[in-house]
Short mmCIF file of N, CA and C in Angstrom, two decimals:
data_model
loop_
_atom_site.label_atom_id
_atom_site.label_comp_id
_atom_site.label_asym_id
_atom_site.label_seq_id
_atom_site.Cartn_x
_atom_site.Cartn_y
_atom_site.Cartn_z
N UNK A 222 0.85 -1.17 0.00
CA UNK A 222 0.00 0.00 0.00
C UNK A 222 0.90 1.23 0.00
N UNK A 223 0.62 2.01 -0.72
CA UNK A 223 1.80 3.49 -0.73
C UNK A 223 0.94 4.55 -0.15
N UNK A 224 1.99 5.26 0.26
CA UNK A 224 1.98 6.35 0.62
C UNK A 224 0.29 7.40 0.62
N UNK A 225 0.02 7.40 -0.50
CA UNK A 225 -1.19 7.81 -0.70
C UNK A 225 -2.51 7.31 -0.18
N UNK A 226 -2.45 6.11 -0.59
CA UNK A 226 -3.71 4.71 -0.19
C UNK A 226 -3.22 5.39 1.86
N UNK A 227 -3.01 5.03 1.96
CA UNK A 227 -2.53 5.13 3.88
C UNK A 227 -3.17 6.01 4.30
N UNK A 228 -2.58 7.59 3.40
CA UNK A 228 -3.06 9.21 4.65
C UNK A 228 -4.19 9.39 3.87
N UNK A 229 -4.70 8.31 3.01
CA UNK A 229 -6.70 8.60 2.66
C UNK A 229 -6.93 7.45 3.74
N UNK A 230 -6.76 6.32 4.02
CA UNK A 230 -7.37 5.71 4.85
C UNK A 230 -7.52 6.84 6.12
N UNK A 231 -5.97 7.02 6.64
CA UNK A 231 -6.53 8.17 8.12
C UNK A 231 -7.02 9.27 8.04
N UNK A 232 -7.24 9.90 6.73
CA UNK A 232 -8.34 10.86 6.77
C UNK A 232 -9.95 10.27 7.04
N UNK A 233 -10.25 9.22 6.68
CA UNK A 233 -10.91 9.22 6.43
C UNK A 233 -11.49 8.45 7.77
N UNK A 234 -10.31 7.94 8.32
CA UNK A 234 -10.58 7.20 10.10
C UNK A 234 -11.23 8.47 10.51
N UNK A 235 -10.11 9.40 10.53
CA UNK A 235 -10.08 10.32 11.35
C UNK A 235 -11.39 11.55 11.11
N UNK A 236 -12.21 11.63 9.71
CA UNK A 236 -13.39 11.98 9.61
C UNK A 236 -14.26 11.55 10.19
N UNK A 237 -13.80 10.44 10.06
CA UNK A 237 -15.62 9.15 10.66
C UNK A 237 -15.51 9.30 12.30
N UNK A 238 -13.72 9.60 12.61
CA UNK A 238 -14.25 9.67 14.37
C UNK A 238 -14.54 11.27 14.84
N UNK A 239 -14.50 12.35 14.47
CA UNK A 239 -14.67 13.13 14.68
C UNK A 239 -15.95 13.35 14.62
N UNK A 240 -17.15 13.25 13.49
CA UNK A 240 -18.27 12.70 13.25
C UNK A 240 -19.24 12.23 14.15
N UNK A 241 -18.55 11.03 14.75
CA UNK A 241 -19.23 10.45 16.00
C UNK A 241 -19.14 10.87 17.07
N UNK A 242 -17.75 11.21 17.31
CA UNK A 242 -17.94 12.17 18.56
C UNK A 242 -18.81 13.27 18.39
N UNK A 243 -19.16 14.17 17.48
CA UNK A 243 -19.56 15.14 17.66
C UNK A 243 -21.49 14.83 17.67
N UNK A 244 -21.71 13.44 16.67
CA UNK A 244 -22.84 13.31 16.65
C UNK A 244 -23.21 13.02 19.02
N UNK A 245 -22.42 11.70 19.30
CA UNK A 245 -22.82 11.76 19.93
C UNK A 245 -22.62 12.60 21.87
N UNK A 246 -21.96 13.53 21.25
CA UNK A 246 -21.71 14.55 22.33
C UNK A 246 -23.32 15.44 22.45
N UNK A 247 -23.49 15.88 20.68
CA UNK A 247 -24.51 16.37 20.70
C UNK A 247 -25.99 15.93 21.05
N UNK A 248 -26.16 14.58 21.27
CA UNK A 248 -26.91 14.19 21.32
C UNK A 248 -27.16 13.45 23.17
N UNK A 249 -26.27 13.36 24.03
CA UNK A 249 -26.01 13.55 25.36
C UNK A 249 -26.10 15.08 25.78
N UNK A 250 -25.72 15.97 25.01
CA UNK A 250 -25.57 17.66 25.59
C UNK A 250 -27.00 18.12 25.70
N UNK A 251 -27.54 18.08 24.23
CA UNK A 251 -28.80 18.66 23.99
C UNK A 251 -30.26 18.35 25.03
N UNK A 252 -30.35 16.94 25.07
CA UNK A 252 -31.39 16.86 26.09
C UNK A 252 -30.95 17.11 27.37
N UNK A 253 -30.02 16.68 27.67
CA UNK A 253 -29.37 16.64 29.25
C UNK A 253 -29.29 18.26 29.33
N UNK A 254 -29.04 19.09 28.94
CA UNK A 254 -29.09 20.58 29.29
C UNK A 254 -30.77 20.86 29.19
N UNK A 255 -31.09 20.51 28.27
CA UNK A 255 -31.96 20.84 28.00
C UNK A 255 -33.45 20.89 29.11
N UNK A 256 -33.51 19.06 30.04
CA UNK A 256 -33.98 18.75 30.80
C UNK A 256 -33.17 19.41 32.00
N UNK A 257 -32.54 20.21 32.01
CA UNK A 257 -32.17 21.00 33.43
C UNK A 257 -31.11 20.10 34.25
N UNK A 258 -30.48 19.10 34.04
CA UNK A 258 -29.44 18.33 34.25
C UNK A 258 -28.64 19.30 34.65
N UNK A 259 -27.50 19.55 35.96
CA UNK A 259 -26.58 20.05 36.11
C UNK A 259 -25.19 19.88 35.00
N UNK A 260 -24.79 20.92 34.95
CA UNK A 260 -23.71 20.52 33.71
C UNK A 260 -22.81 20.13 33.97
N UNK A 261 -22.28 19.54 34.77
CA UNK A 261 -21.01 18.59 35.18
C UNK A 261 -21.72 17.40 35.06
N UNK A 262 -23.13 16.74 35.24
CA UNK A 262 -23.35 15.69 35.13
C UNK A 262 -23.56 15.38 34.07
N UNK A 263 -23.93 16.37 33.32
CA UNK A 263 -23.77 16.14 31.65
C UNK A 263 -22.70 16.20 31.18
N UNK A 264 -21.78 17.41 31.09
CA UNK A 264 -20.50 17.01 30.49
C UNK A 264 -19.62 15.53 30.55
N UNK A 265 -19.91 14.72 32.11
CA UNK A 265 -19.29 13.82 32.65
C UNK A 265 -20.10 12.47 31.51
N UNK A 266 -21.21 12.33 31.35
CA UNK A 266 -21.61 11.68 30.53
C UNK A 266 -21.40 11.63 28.61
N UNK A 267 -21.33 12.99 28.55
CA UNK A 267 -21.14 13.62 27.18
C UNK A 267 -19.46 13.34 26.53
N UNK A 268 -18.50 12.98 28.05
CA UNK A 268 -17.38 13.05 27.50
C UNK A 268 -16.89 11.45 26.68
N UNK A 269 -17.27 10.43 27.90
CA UNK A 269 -17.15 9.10 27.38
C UNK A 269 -17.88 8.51 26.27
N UNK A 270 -18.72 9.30 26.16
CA UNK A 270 -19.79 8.97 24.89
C UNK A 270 -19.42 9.33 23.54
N UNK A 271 -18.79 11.12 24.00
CA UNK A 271 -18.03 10.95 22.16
C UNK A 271 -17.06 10.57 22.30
N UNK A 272 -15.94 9.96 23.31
CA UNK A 272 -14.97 9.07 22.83
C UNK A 272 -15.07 7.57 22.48
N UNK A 273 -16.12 7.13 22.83
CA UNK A 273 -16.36 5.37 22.39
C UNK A 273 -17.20 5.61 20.91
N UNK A 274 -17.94 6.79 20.31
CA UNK A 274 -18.51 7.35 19.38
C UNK A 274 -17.22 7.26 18.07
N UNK A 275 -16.76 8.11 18.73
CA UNK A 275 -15.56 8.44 18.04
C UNK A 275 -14.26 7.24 17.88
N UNK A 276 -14.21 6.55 18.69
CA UNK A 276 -13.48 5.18 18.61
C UNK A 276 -14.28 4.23 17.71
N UNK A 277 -15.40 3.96 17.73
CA UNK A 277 -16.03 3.42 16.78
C UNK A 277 -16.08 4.06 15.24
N UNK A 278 -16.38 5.78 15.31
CA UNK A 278 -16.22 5.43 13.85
C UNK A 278 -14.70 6.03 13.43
N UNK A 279 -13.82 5.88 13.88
CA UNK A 279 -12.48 5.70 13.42
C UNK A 279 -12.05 4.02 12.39
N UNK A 280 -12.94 2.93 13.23
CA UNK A 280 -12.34 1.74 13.15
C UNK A 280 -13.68 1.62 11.95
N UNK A 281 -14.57 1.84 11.93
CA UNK A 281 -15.60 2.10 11.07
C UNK A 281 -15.15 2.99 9.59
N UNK A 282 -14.43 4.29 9.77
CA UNK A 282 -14.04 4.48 8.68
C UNK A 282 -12.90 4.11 7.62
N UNK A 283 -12.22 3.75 8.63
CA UNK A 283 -11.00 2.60 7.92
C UNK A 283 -10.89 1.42 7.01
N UNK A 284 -12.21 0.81 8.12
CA UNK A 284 -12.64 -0.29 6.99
C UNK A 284 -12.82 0.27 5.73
N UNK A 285 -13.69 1.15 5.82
CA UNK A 285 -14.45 1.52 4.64
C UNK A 285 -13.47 2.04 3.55
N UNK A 286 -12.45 2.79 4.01
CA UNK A 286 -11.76 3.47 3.32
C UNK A 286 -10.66 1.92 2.67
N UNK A 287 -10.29 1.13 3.50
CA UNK A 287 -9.43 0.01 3.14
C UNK A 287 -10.39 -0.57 1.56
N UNK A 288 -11.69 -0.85 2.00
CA UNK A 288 -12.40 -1.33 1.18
C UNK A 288 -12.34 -0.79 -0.29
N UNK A 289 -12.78 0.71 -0.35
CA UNK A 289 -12.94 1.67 -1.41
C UNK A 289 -11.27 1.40 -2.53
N UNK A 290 -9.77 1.21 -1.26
CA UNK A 290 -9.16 1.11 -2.33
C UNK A 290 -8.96 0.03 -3.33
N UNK A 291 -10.01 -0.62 -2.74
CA UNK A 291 -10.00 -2.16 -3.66
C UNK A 291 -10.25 -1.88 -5.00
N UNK A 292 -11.47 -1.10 -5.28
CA UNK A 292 -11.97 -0.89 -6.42
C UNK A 292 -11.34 0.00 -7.23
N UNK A 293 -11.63 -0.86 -8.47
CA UNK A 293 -10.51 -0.11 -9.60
C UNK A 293 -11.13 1.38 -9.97
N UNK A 294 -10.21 2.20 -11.30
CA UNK A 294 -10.67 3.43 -11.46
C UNK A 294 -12.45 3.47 -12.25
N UNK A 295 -13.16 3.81 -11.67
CA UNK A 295 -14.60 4.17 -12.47
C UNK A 295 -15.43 2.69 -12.20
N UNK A 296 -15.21 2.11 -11.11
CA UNK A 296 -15.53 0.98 -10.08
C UNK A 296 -16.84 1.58 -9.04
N UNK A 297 -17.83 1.67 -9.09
CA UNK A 297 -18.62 2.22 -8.16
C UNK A 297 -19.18 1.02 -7.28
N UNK A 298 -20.05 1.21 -5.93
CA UNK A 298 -19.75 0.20 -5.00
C UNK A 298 -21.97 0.55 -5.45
N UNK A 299 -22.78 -1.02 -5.82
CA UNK A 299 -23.94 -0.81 -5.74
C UNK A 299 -24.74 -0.88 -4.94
N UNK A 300 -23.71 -1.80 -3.74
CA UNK A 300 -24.58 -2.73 -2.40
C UNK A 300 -23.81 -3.09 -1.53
N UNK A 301 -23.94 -3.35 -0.39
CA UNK A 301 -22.97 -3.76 0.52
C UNK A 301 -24.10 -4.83 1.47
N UNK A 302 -23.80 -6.22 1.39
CA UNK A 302 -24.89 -6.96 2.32
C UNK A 302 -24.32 -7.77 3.19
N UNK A 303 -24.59 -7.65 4.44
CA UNK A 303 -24.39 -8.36 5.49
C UNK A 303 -24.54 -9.53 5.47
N UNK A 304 -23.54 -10.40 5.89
CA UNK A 304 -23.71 -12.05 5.59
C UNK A 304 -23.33 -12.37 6.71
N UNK A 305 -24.24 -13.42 7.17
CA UNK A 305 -24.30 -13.98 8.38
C UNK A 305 -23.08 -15.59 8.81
N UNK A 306 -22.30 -15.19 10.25
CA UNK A 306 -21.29 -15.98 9.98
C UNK A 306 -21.28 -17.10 9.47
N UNK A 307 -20.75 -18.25 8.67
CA UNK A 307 -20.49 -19.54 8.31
C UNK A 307 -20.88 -20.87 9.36
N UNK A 308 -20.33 -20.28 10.50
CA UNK A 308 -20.58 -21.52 11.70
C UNK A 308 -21.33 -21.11 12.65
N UNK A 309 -22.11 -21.98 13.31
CA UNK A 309 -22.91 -21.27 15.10
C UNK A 309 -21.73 -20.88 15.99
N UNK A 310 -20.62 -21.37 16.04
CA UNK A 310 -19.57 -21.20 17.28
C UNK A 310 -19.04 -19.97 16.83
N UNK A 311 -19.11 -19.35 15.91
CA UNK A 311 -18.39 -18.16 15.73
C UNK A 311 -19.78 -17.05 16.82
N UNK A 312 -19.08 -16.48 17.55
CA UNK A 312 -19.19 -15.58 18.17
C UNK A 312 -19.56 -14.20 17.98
N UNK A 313 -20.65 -13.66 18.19
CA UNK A 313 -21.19 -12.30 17.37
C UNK A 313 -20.37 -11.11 17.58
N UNK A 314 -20.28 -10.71 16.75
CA UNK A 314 -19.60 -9.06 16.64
C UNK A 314 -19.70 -8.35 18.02
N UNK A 315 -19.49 -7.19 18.07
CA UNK A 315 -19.51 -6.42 19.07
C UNK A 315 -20.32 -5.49 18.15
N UNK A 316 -20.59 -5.14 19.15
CA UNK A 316 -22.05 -3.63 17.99
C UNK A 316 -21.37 -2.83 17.39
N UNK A 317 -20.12 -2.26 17.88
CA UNK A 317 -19.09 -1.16 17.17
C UNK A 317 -18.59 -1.56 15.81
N UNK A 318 -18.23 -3.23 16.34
CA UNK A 318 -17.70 -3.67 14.98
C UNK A 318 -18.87 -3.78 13.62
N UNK A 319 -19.83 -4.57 13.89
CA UNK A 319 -20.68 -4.43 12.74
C UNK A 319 -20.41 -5.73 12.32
N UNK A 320 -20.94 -5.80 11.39
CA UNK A 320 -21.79 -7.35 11.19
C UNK A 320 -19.82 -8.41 10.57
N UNK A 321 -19.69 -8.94 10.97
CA UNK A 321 -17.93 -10.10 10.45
C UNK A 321 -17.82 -9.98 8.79
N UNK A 322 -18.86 -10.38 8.31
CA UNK A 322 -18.79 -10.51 6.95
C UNK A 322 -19.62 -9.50 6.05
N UNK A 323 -19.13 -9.38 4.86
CA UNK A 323 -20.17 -8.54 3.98
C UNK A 323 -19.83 -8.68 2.36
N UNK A 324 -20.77 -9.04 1.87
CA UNK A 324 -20.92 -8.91 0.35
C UNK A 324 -21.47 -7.99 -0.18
N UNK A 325 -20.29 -7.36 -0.93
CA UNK A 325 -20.01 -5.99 -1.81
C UNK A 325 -20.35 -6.24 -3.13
N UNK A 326 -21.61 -5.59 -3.54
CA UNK A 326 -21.82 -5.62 -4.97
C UNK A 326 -21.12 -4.61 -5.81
N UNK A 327 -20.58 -4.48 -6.73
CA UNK A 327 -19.55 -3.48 -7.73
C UNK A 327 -20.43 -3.60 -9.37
N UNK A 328 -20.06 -2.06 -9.61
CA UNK A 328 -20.31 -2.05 -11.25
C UNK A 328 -19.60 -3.13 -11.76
N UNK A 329 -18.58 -4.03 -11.74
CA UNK A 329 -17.63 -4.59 -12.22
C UNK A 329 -17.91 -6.17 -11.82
N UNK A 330 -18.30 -6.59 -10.19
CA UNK A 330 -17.95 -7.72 -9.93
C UNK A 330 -18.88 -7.87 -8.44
N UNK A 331 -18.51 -8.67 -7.78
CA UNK A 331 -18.70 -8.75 -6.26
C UNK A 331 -17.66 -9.62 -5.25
N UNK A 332 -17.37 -8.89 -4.20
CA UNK A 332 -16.49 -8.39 -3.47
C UNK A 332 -16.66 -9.86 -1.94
N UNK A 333 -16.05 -10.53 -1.24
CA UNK A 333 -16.23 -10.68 -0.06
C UNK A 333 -15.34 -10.35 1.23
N UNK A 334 -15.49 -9.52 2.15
CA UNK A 334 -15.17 -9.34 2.75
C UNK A 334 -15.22 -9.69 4.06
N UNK A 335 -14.38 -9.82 5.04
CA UNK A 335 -14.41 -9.71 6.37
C UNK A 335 -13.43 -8.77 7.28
N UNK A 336 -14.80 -8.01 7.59
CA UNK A 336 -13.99 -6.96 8.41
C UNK A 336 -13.63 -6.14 7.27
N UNK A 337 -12.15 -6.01 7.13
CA UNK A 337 -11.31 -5.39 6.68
C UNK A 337 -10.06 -6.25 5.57
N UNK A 338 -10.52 -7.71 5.34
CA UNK A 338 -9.76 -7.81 4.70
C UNK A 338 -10.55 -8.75 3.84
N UNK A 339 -10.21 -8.34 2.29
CA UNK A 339 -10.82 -8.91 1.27
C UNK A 339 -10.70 -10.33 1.41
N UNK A 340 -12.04 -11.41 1.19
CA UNK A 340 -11.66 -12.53 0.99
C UNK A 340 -11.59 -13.51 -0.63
N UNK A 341 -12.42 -12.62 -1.51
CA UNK A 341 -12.10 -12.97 -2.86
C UNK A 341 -13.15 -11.97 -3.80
N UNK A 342 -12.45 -11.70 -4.79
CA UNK A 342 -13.20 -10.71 -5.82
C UNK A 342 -13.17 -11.60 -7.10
N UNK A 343 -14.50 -11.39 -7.87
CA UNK A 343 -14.41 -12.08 -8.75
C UNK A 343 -15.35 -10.99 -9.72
N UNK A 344 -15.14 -10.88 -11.67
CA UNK A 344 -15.65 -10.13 -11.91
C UNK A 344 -17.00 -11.02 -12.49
N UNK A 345 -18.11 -9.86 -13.39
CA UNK A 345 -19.25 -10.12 -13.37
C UNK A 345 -19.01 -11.62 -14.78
N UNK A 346 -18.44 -11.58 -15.67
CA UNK A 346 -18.68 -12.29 -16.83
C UNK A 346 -18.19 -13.89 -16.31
N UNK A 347 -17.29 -13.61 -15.06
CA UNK A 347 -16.77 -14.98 -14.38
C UNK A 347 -17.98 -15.56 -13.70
N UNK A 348 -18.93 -15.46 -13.14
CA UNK A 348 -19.38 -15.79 -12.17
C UNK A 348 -21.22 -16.58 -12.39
N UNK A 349 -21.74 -16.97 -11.59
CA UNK A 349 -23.00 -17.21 -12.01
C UNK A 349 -24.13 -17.02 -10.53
N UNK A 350 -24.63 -16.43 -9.84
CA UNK A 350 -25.42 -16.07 -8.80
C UNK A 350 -26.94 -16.87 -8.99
N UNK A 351 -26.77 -17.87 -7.74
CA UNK A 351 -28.11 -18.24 -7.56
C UNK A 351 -28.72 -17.67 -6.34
N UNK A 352 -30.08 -17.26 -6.61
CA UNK A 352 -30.87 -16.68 -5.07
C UNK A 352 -31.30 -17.99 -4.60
N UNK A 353 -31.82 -18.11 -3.71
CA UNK A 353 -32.75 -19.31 -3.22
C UNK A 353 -32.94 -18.86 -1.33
N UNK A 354 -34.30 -18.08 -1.63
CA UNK A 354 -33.90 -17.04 -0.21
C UNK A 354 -33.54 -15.96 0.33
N UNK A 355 -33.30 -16.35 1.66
CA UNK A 355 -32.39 -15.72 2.10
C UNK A 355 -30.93 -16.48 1.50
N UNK A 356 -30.55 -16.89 0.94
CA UNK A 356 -29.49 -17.80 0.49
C UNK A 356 -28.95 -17.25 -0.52
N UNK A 357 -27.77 -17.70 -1.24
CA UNK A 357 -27.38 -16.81 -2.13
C UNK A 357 -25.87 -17.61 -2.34
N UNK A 358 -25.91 -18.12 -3.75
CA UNK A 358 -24.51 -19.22 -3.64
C UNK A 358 -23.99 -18.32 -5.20
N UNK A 359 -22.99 -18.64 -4.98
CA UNK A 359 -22.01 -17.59 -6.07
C UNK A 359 -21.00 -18.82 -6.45
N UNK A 360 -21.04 -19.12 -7.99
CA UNK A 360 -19.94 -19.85 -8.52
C UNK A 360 -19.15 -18.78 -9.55
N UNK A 361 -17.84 -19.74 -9.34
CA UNK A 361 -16.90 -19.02 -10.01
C UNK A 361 -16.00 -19.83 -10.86
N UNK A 362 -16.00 -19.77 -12.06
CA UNK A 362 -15.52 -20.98 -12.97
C UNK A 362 -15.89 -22.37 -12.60
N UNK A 363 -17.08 -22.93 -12.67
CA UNK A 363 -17.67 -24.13 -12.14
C UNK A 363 -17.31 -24.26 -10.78
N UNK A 364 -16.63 -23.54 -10.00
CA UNK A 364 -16.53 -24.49 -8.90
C UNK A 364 -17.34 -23.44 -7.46
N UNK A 365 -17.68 -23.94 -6.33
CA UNK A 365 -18.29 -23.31 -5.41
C UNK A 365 -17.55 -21.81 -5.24
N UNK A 366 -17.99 -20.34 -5.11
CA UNK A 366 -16.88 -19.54 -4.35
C UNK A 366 -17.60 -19.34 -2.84
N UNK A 367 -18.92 -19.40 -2.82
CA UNK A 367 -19.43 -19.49 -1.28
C UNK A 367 -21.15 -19.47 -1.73
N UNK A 368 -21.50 -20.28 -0.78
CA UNK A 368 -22.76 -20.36 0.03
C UNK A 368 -22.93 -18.98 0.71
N UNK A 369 -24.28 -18.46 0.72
CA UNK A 369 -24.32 -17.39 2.04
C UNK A 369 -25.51 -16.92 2.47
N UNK A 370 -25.67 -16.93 3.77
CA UNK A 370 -27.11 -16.15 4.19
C UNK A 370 -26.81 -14.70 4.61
N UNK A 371 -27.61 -14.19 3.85
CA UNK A 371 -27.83 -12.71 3.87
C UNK A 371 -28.42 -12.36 5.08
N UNK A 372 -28.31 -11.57 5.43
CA UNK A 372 -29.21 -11.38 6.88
C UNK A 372 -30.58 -10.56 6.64
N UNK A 373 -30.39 -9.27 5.79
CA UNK A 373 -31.87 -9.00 5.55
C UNK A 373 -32.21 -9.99 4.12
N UNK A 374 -33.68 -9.40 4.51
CA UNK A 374 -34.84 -10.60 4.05
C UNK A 374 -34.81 -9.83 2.20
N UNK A 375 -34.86 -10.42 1.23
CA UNK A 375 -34.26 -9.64 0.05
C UNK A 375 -33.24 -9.27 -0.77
N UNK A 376 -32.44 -9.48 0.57
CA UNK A 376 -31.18 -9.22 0.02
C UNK A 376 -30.36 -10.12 -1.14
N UNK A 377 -30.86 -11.34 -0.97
CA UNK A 377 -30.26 -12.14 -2.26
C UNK A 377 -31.10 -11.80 -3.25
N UNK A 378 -32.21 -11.95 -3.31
CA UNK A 378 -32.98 -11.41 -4.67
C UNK A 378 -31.80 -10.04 -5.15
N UNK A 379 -31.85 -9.17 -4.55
CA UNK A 379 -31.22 -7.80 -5.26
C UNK A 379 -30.36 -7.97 -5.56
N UNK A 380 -29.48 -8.95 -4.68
CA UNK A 380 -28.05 -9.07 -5.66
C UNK A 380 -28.26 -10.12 -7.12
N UNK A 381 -29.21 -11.11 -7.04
CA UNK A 381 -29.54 -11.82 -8.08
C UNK A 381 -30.04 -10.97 -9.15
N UNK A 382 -30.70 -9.59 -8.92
CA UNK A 382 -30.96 -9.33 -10.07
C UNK A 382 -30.11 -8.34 -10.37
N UNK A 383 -28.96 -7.58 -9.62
CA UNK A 383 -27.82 -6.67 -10.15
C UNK A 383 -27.05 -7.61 -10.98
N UNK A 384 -26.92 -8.95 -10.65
CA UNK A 384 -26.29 -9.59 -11.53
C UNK A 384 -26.72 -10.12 -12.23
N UNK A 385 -27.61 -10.33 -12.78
CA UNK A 385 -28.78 -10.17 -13.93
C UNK A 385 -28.67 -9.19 -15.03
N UNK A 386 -28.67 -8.17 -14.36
CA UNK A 386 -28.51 -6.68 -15.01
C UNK A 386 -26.92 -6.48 -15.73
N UNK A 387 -26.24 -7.17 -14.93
CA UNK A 387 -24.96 -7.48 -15.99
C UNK A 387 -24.61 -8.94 -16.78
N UNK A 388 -25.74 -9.28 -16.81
CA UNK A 388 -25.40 -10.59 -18.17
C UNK A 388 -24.83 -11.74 -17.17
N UNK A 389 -25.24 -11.51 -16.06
CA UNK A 389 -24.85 -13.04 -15.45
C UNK A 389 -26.27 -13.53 -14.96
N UNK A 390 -26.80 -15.21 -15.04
CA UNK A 390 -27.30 -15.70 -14.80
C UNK A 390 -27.39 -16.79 -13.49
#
């Protein structure tokens, strides 16, 4: 990763945590003053709130920004869907983190991710998308690239028919 790719990722940490802190400072300040709360008991609440705010969307915008440099030039991102983990023993996220896995629909292709690190990209003319559900199985040169349950209800239909919309069946 060079030089460039890097100080856009921490701009862009560093947007998303500033953001949250400020969303949720403002949103501890406003009623709590508002309802006549002494202001030390508000500030005292207001302070830890935009820093776990702000710690979240630091690690929140990173991803995102890690993600974005995936995609090539004139690559737009159509969908992003939450996929529910692979096994029962895997252990649920933490709320900050956000859902383990996610399937990234692209003008170009679709994306799997976890977290923050790509797990395979494949483009649209490679691939063949079946819905069935909440379900949603993606081959890639005859062979399996994943099974997956979507977590909202729809969500495979839409990606079945974005990839529809580009000549895959």
């Amino acid at each position: 990763m060079n030089e460039d790719h890097t100080s856009r990722i921490r701009r862009t940490a560093a947007r998303r945590a500033a953001a949250g802190a400020l969303l949720a400072a403002v949103a501890v300040l406003g009623p709590g003053l508002g309802a006549g709360v002494p202001w030390w008991l508000v500030l005292a609440l207001a302070v830890p709130a935009a820093a776990l705010a702000g710690w979240a969307g630091s690690r929140i915008g990173r991803q995102g920004a890690i993600r974005d440099n995936e995609l090539d030039p004139g690559e737009q991102v159509l969908g992003t869907y939450a996929v529910r983990p692979p096994y029962t023993e895997h252990t649920p996220p933490s709320p900050h983190d956000g859902p383990q896995y996610h399937l990234r629909v692209t003008t170009r292709g679709v994306q799997m991710w976890e977290r923050a690190a790509l797990l395979w990209k494949h483009p649209w003319p490679e691939v063949r998308v079946i819905a069935d559900g909440q379900r949603l199985r993606i081959h890639h040169q005859g062979q399996e690239a994943g099974t997956m349950l979507l977590e909202h209800p729809g969500a495979a239909q839409a990606v079945h028919l974005i990839a529809q919309r580009h000549g895959v069946v």
